[in-house]
Short mmCIF file of C-alpha atoms and ligand atoms in Angstrom, two decimals:
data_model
loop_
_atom_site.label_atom_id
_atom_site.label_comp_id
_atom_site.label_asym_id
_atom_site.label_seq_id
_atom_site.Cartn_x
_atom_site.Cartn_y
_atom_site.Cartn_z
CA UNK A 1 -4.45 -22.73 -24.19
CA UNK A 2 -7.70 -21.40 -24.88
CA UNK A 3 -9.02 -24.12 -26.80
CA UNK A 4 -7.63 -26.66 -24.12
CA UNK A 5 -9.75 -25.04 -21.93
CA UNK A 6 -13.14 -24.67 -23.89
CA UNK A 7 -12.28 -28.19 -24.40
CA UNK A 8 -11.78 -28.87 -20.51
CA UNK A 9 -15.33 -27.27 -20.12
CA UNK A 10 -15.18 -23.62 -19.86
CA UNK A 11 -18.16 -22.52 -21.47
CA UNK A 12 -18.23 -18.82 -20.74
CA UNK A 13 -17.63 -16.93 -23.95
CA UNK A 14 -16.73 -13.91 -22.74
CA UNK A 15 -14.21 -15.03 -20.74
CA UNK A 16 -12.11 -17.24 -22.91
CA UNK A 17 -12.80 -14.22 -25.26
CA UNK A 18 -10.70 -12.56 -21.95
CA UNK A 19 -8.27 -15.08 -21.86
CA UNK A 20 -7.08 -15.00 -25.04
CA UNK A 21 -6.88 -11.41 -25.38
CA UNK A 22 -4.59 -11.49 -22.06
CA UNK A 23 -0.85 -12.31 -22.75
CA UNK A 24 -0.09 -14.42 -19.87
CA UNK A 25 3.94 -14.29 -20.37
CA UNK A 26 3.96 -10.54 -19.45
CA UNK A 27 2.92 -11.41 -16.37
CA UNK A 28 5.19 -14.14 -15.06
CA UNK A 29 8.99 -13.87 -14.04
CA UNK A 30 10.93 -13.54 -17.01
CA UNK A 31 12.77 -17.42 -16.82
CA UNK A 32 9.24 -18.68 -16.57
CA UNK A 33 8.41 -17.15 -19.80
CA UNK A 34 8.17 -20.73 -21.79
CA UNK A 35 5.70 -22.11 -19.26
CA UNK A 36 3.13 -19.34 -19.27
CA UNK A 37 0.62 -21.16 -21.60
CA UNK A 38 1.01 -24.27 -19.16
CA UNK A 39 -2.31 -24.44 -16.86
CA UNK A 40 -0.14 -24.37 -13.77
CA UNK A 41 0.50 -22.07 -11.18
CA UNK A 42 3.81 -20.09 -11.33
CA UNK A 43 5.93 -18.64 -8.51
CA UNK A 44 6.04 -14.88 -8.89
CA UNK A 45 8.31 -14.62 -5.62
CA UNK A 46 7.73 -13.80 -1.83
CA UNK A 47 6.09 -16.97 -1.71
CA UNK A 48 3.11 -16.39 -4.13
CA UNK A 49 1.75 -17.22 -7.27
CA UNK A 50 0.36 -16.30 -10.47
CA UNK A 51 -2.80 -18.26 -10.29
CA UNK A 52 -3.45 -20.81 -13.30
CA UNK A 53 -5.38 -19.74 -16.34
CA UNK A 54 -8.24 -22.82 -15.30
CA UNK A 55 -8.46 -21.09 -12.44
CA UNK A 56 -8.86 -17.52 -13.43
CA UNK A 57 -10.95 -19.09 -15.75
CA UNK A 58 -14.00 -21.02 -13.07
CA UNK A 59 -13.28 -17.61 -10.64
CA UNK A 60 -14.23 -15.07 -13.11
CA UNK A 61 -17.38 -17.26 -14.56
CA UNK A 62 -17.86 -17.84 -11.12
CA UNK A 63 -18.55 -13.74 -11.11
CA UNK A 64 -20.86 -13.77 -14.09
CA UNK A 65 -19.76 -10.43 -15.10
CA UNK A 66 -21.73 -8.76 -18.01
CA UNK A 67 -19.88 -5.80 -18.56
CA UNK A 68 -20.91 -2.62 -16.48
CA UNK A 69 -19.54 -3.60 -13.11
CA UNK A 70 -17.35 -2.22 -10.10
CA UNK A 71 -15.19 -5.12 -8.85
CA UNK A 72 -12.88 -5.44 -6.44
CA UNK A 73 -10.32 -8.45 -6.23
CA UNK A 74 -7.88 -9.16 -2.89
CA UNK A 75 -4.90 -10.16 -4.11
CA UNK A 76 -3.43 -8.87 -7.20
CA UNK A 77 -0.61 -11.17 -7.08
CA UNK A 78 1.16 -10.79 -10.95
CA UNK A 79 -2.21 -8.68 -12.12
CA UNK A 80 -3.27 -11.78 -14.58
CA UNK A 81 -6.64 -12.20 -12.86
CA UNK A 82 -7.00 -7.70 -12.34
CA UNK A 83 -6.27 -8.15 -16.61
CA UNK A 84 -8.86 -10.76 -17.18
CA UNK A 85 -11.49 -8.75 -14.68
CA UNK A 86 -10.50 -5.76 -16.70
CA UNK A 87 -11.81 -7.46 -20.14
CA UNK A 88 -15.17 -8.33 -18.31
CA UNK A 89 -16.00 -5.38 -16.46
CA UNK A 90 -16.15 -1.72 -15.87
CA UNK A 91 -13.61 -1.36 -13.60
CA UNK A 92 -11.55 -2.69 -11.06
CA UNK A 93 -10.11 -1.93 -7.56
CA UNK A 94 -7.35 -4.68 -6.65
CA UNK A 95 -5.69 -5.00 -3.38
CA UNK A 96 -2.01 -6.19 -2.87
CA UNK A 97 -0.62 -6.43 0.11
CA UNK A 98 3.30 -6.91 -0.76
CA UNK A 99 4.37 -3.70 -1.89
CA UNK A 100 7.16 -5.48 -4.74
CA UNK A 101 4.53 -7.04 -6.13
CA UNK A 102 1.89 -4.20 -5.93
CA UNK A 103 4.72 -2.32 -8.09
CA UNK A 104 5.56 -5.07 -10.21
CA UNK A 105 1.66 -5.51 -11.51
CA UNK A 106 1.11 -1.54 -11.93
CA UNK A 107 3.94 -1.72 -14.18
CA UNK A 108 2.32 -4.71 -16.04
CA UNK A 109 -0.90 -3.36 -16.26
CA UNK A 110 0.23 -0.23 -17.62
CA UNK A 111 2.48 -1.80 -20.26
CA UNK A 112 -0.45 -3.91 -21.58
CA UNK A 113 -2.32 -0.55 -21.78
CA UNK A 114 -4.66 -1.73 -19.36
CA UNK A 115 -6.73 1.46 -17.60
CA UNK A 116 -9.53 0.36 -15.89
CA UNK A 117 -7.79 -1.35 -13.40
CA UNK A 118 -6.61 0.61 -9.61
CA UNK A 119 -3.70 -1.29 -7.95
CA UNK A 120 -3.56 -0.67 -4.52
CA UNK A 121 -1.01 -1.74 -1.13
CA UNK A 122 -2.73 -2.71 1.67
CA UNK A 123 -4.72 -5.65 3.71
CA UNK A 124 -7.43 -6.72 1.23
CA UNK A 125 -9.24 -8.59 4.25
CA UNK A 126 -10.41 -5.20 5.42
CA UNK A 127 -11.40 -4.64 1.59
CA UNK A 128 -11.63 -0.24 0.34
CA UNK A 129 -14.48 0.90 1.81
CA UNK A 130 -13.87 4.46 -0.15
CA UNK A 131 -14.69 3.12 -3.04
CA UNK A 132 -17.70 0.30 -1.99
CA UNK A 133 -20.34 -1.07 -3.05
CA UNK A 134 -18.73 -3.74 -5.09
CA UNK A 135 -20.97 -5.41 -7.77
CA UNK A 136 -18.65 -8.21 -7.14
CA UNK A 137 -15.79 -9.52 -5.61
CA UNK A 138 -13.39 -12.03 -5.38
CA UNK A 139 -10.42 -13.39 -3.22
CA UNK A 140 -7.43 -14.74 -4.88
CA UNK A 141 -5.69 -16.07 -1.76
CA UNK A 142 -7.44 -18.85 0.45
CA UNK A 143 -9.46 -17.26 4.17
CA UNK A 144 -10.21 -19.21 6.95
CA UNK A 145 -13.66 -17.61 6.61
CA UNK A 146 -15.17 -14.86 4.61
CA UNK A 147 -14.08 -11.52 5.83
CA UNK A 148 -16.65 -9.75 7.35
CA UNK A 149 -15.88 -6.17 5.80
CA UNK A 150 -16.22 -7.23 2.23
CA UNK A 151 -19.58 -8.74 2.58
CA UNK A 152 -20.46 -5.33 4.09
CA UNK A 153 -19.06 -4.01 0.86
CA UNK A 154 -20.64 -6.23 -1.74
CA UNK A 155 -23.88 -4.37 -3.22
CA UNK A 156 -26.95 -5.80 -2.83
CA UNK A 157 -27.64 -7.89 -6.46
CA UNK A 158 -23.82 -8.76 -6.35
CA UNK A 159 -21.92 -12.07 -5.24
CA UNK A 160 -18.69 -12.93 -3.91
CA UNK A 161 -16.54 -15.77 -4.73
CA UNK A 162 -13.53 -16.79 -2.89
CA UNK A 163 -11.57 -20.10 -1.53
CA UNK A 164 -12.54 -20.51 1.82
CA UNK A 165 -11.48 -23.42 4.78
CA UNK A 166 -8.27 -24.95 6.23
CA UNK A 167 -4.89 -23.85 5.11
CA UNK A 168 -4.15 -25.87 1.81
CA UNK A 169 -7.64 -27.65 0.70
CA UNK A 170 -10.28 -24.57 0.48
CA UNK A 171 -13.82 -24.78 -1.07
CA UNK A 172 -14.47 -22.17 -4.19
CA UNK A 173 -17.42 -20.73 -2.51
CA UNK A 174 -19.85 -17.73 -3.95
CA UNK A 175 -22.02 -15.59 -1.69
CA UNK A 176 -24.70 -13.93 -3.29
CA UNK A 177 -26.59 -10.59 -1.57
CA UNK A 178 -29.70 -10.72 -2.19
CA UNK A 179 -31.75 -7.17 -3.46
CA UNK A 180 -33.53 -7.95 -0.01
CA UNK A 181 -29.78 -8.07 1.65
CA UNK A 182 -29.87 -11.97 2.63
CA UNK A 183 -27.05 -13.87 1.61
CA UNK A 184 -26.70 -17.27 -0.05
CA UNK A 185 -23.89 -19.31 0.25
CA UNK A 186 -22.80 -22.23 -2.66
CA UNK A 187 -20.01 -24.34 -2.71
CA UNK A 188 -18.09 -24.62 -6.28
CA UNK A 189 -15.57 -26.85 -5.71
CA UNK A 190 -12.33 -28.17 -3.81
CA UNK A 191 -9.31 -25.64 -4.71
CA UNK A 192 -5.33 -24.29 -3.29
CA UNK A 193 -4.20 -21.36 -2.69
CA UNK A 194 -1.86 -19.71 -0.68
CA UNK A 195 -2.69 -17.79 2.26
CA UNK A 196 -4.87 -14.48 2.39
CA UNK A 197 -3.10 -13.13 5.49
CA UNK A 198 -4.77 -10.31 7.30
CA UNK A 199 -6.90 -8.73 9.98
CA UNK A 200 -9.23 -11.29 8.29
CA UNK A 201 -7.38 -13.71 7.09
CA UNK A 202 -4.78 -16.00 8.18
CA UNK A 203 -1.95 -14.16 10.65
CA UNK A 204 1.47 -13.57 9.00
N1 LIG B 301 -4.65 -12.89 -8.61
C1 LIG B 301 -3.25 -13.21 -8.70
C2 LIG B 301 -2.77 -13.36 -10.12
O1 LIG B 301 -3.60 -13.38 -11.02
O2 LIG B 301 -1.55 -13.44 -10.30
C3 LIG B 301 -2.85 -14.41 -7.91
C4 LIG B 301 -2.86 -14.13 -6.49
S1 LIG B 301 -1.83 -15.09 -5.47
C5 LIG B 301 -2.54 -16.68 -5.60
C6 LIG B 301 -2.44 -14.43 -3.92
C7 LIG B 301 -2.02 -13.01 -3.68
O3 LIG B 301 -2.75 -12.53 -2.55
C8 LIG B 301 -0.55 -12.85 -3.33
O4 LIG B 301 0.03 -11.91 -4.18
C9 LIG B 301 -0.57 -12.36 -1.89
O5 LIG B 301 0.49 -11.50 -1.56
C10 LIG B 301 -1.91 -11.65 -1.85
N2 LIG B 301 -2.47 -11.46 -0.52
C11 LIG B 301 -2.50 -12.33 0.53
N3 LIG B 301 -3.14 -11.75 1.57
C12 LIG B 301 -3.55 -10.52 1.16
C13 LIG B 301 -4.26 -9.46 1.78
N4 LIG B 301 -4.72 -9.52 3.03
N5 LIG B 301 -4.51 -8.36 1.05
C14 LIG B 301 -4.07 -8.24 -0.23
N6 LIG B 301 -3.36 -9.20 -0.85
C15 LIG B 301 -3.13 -10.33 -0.17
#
């Protein structure tokens, strides 16, 4: 899988070095288990998904993490992308907001020994202020717009990167704060992903 997607054009060492080290069929439903190494998407139930490895892949080169940082990530979802983020960073704060699946990826991380990651329940649109600045974040579930709060999070130096736009056909965008505090906005590329419902998101 890994070599498909060096081959595909992920060029980030350190995160196919991430990738590989990640066993992707501990974190999909059990009768799945033969199509983790697939680059699809895979239902995880309640409606969501366990993103695909191309796209853990462009979000978390998107992040350009070198090591040393605090991230936060809305949206655990199965915990893949939290495991990945947890190769390529200090530590990381991830946000779930349906408590079976919150459960479900505490017990994952912990059984791939996995410690520098914090699961919590809750709406990841208003982000964990207790525990801000972020170096960087990212949104696994597609916003309308970016939430307000996590910008307000996001330390200055750090970016954010996150599918924005209409329900079904977002843009991967990245926001960088500037050391100054201004913000740049780029747009990646066209993406899907289901809903990031929330105070800031889309309503349930
Ligand atoms: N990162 C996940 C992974 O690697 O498996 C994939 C995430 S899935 C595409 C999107 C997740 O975002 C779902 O688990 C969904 O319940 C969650 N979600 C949606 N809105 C949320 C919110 N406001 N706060 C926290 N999680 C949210």
């Amino acid at each position: 899988m890994v070599l498909r997607l060096s081959q595909e054009g992920v060029r980030d060492a350190r995160v196919l070095a991430a990738l590989e080290a990640v066993p992707r069929h501990w974190l999909v439903p059990e009768a799945l288990r033969s199509q983790a190494y697939r680059d699809n998407a895979l239902p995880i139930g309640g409606g969501q998904t366990i993103s695909a490895p191309s796209t853990v892949a462009a979000m978390s080169s998107a992040l350009e993490l070198a090591g040393r940082e605090h991230v936060l990530e809305v949206g655990t979802g199965s915990g893949y992308q939290a495991a990945v983020l947890a190769k390529l960073a200090e530590r990381v704060v991830s946000i779930e907001r349906l408590p079976r699946l919150a459960a479900e990826a505490r017990r994952a991380l912990d059984r791939l020994g996995v410690t520098n990651v914090v699961v919590h329940l809750g709406d990841g649109s208003l982000g964990r202020p207790a525990e801000a600045p972020y170096d960087a974040i990212v949104i696994t579930a597609g916003a309308p717009a970016v939430p307000e709060p996590l910008l307000d999070q996001l330390a200055p130096g750090g970016c954010l990167v996150a599918p924005i736009g209409p329900r079904g056909e977002q843009r991967l965008v990245r926001i960088r704060r500037g050391t100054d505090d201004r913000f740049t906005r780029e747009v990646l590329g066209p993406c899907r992903f289901v809903d990031l419902v929330g105070r800031h998101g889309w309503a349930a």
